[in-house]
PDB file of C-alpha atoms in Angstrom:
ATOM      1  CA  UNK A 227     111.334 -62.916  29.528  1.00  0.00           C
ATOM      2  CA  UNK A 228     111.256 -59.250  27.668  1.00  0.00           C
ATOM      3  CA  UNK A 229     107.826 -57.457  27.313  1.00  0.00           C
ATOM      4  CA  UNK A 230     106.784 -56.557  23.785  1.00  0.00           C
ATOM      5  CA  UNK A 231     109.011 -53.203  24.734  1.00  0.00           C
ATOM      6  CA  UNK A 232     112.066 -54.459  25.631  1.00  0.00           C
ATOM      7  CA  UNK A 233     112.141 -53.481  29.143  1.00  0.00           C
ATOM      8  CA  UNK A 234     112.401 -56.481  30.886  1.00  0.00           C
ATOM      9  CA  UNK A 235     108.659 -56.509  32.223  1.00  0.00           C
ATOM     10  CA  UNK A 236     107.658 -60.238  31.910  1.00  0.00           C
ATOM     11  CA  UNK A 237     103.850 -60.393  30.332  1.00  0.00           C
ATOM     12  CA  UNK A 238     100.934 -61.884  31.487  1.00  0.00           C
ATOM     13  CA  UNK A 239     100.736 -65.434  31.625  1.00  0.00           C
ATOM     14  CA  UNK A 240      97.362 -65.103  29.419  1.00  0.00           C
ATOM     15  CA  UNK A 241      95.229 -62.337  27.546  1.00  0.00           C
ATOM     16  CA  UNK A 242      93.397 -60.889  30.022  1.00  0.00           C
ATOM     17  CA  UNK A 243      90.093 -59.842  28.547  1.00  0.00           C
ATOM     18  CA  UNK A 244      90.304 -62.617  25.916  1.00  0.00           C
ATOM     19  CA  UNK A 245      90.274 -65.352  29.089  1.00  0.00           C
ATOM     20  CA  UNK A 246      86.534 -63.261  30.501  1.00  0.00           C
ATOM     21  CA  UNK A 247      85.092 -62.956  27.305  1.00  0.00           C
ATOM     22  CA  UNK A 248      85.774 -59.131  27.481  1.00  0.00           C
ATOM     23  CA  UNK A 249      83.450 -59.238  31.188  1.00  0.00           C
ATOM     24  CA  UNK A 250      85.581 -56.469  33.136  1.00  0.00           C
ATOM     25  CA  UNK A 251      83.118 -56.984  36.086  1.00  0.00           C
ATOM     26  CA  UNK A 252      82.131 -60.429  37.768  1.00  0.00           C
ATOM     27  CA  UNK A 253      78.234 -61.659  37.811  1.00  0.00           C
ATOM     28  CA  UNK A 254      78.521 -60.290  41.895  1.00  0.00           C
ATOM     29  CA  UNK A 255      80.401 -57.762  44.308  1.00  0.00           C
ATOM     30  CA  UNK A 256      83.925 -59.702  45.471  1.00  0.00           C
ATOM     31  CA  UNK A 257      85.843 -56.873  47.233  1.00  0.00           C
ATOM     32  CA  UNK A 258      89.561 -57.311  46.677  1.00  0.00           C
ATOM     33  CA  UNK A 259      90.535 -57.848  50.246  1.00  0.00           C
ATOM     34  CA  UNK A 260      88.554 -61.411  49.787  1.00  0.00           C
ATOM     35  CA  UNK A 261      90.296 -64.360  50.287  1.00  0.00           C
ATOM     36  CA  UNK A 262      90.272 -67.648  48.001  1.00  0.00           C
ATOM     37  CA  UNK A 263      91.045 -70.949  48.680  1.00  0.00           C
ATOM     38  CA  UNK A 264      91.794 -73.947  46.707  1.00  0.00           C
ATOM     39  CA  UNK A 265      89.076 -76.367  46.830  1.00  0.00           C
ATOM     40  CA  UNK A 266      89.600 -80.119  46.776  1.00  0.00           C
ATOM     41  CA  UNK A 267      89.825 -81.241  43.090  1.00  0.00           C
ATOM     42  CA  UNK A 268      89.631 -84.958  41.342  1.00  0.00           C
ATOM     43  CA  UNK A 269      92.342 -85.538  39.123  1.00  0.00           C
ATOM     44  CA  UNK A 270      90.103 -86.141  36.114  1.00  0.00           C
ATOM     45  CA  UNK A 271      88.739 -82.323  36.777  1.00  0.00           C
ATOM     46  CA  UNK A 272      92.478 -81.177  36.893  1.00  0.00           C
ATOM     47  CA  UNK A 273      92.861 -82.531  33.788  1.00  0.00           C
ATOM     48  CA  UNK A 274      89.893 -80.279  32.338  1.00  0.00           C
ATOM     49  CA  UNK A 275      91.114 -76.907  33.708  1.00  0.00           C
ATOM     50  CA  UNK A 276      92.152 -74.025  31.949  1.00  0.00           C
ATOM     51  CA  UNK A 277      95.788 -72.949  32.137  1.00  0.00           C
ATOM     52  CA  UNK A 278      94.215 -69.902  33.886  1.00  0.00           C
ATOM     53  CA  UNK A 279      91.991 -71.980  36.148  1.00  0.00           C
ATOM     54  CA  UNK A 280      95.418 -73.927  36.817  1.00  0.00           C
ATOM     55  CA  UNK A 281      97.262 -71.116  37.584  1.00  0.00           C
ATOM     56  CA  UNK A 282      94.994 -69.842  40.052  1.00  0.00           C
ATOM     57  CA  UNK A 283      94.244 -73.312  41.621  1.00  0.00           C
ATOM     58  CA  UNK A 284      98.170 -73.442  42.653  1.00  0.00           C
ATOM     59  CA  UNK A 285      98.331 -69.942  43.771  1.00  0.00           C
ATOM     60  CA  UNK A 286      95.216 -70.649  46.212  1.00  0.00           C
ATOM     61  CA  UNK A 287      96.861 -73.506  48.041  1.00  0.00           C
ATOM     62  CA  UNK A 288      97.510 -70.919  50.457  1.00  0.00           C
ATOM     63  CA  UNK A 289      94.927 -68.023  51.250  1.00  0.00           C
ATOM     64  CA  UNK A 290      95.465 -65.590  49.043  1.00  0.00           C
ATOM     65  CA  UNK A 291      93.699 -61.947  48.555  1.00  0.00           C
ATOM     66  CA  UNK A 292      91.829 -61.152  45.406  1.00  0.00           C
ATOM     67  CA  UNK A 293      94.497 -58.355  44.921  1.00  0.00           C
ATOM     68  CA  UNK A 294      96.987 -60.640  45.300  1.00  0.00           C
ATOM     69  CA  UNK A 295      95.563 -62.889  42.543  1.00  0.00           C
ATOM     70  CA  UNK A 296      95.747 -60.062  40.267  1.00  0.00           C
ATOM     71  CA  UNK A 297      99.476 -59.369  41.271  1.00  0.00           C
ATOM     72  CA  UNK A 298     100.613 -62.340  40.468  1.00  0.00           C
ATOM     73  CA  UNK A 299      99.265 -63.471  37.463  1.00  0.00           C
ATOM     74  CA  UNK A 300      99.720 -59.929  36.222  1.00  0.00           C
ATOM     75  CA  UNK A 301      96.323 -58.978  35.167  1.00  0.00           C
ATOM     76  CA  UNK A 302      93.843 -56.392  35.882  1.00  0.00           C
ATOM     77  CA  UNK A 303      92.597 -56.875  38.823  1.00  0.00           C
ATOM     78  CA  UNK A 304      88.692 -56.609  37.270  1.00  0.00           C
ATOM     79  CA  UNK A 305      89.981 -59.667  34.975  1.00  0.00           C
ATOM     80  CA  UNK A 306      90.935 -61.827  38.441  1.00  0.00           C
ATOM     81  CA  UNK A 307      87.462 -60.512  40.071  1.00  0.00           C
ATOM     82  CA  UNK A 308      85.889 -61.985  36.875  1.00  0.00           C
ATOM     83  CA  UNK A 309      87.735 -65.450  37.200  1.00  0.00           C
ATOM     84  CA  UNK A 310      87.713 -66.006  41.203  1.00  0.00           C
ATOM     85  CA  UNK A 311      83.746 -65.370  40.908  1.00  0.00           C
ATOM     86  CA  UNK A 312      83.224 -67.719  37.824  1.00  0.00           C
ATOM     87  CA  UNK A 313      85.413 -70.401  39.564  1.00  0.00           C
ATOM     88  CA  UNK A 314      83.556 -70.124  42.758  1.00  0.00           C
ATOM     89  CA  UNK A 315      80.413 -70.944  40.493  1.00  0.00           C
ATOM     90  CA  UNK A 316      82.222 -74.168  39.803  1.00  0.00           C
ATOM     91  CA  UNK A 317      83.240 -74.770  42.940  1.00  0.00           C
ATOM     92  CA  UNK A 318      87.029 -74.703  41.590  1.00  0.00           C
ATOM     93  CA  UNK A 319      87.444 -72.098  45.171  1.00  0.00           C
ATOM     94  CA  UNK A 320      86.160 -71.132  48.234  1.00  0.00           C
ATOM     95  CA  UNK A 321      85.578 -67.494  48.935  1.00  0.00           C
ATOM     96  CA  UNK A 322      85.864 -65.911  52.511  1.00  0.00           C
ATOM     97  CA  UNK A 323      84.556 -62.653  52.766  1.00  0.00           C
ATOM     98  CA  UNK A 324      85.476 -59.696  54.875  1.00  0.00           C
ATOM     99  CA  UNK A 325      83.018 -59.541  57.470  1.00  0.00           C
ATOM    100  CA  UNK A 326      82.515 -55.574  57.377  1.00  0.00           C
ATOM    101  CA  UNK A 327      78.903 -55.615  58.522  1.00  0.00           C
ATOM    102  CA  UNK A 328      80.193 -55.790  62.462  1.00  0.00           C
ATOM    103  CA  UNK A 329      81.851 -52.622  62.637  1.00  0.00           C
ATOM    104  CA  UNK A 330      85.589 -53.877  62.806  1.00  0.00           C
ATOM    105  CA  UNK A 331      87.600 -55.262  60.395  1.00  0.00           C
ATOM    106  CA  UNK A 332      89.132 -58.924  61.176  1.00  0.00           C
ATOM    107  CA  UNK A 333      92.775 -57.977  62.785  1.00  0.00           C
ATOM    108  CA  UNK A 334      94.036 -61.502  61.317  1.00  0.00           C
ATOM    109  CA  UNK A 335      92.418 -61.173  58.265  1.00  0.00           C
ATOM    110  CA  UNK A 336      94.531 -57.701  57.520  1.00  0.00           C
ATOM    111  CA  UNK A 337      97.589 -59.400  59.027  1.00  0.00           C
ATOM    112  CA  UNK A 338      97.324 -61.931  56.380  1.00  0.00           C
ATOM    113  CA  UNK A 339      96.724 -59.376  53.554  1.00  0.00           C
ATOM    114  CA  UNK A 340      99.812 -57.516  54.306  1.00  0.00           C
ATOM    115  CA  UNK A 341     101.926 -60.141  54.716  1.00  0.00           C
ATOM    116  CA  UNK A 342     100.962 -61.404  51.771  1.00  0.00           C
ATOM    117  CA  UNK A 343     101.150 -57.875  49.747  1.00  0.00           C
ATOM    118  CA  UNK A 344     104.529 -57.811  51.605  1.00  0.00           C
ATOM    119  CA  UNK A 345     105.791 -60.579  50.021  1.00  0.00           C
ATOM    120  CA  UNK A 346     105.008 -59.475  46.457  1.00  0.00           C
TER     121      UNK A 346
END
């Protein structure tokens, strides 16, 4: 798909700021090394999603970063904060934070983020 300037760049899938009410900043702190996971939905709660909320329930199948989030759906990554933290208030995703408060960061945990920035 061409971007609005001809260049080839494909656009968001959505508005960004239109999608967060025009919140650049979620309700709490969610550093973007975070991962998200897909939690278990009900069919008839599938069917309620937004195509946002959709978007970023298939991506999370796998553990994915924050940053990653933003990546892929090509969106600010403020805009992804905002809609990782408001599904995680629905329960739509888990969130599984960093654990920087012992000194080291988790080896795996960067392993993962790499890879995954690797593959982007």
């Amino acid at each position: 798909m061409l971007g609005s300037d001809g260049t080839g760049d494909e656009e968001p899938l959505f508005r960004p700021y239109a999608v967060t009410g025009g919140r650049a900043e979620p309700r709490y702190h969610l550093a973007m090394e975070t991962l998200v996971s897909s939690s278990a939905i009900m069919d008839e709660e599938l069917a309620l999603l937004t195509p946002e909320q959709d978007a970023i329930i298939r991506l999370c199948r796998s553990f994915r970063s924050v940053a990653e989030i933003s990546a892929l759906l090509r969106v600010p990554l403020g805009v992804a904060r905002v809609l990782v933290v408001d599904m995680a208030d629905e329960g739509l995703v888990r969130l599984h934070q960093p654990r920087l408060d012992q000194g080291q960061p988790d080896l795996n945990m960067l392993e993962r983020v790499l890879s995954g920035l690797r593959r982007l």
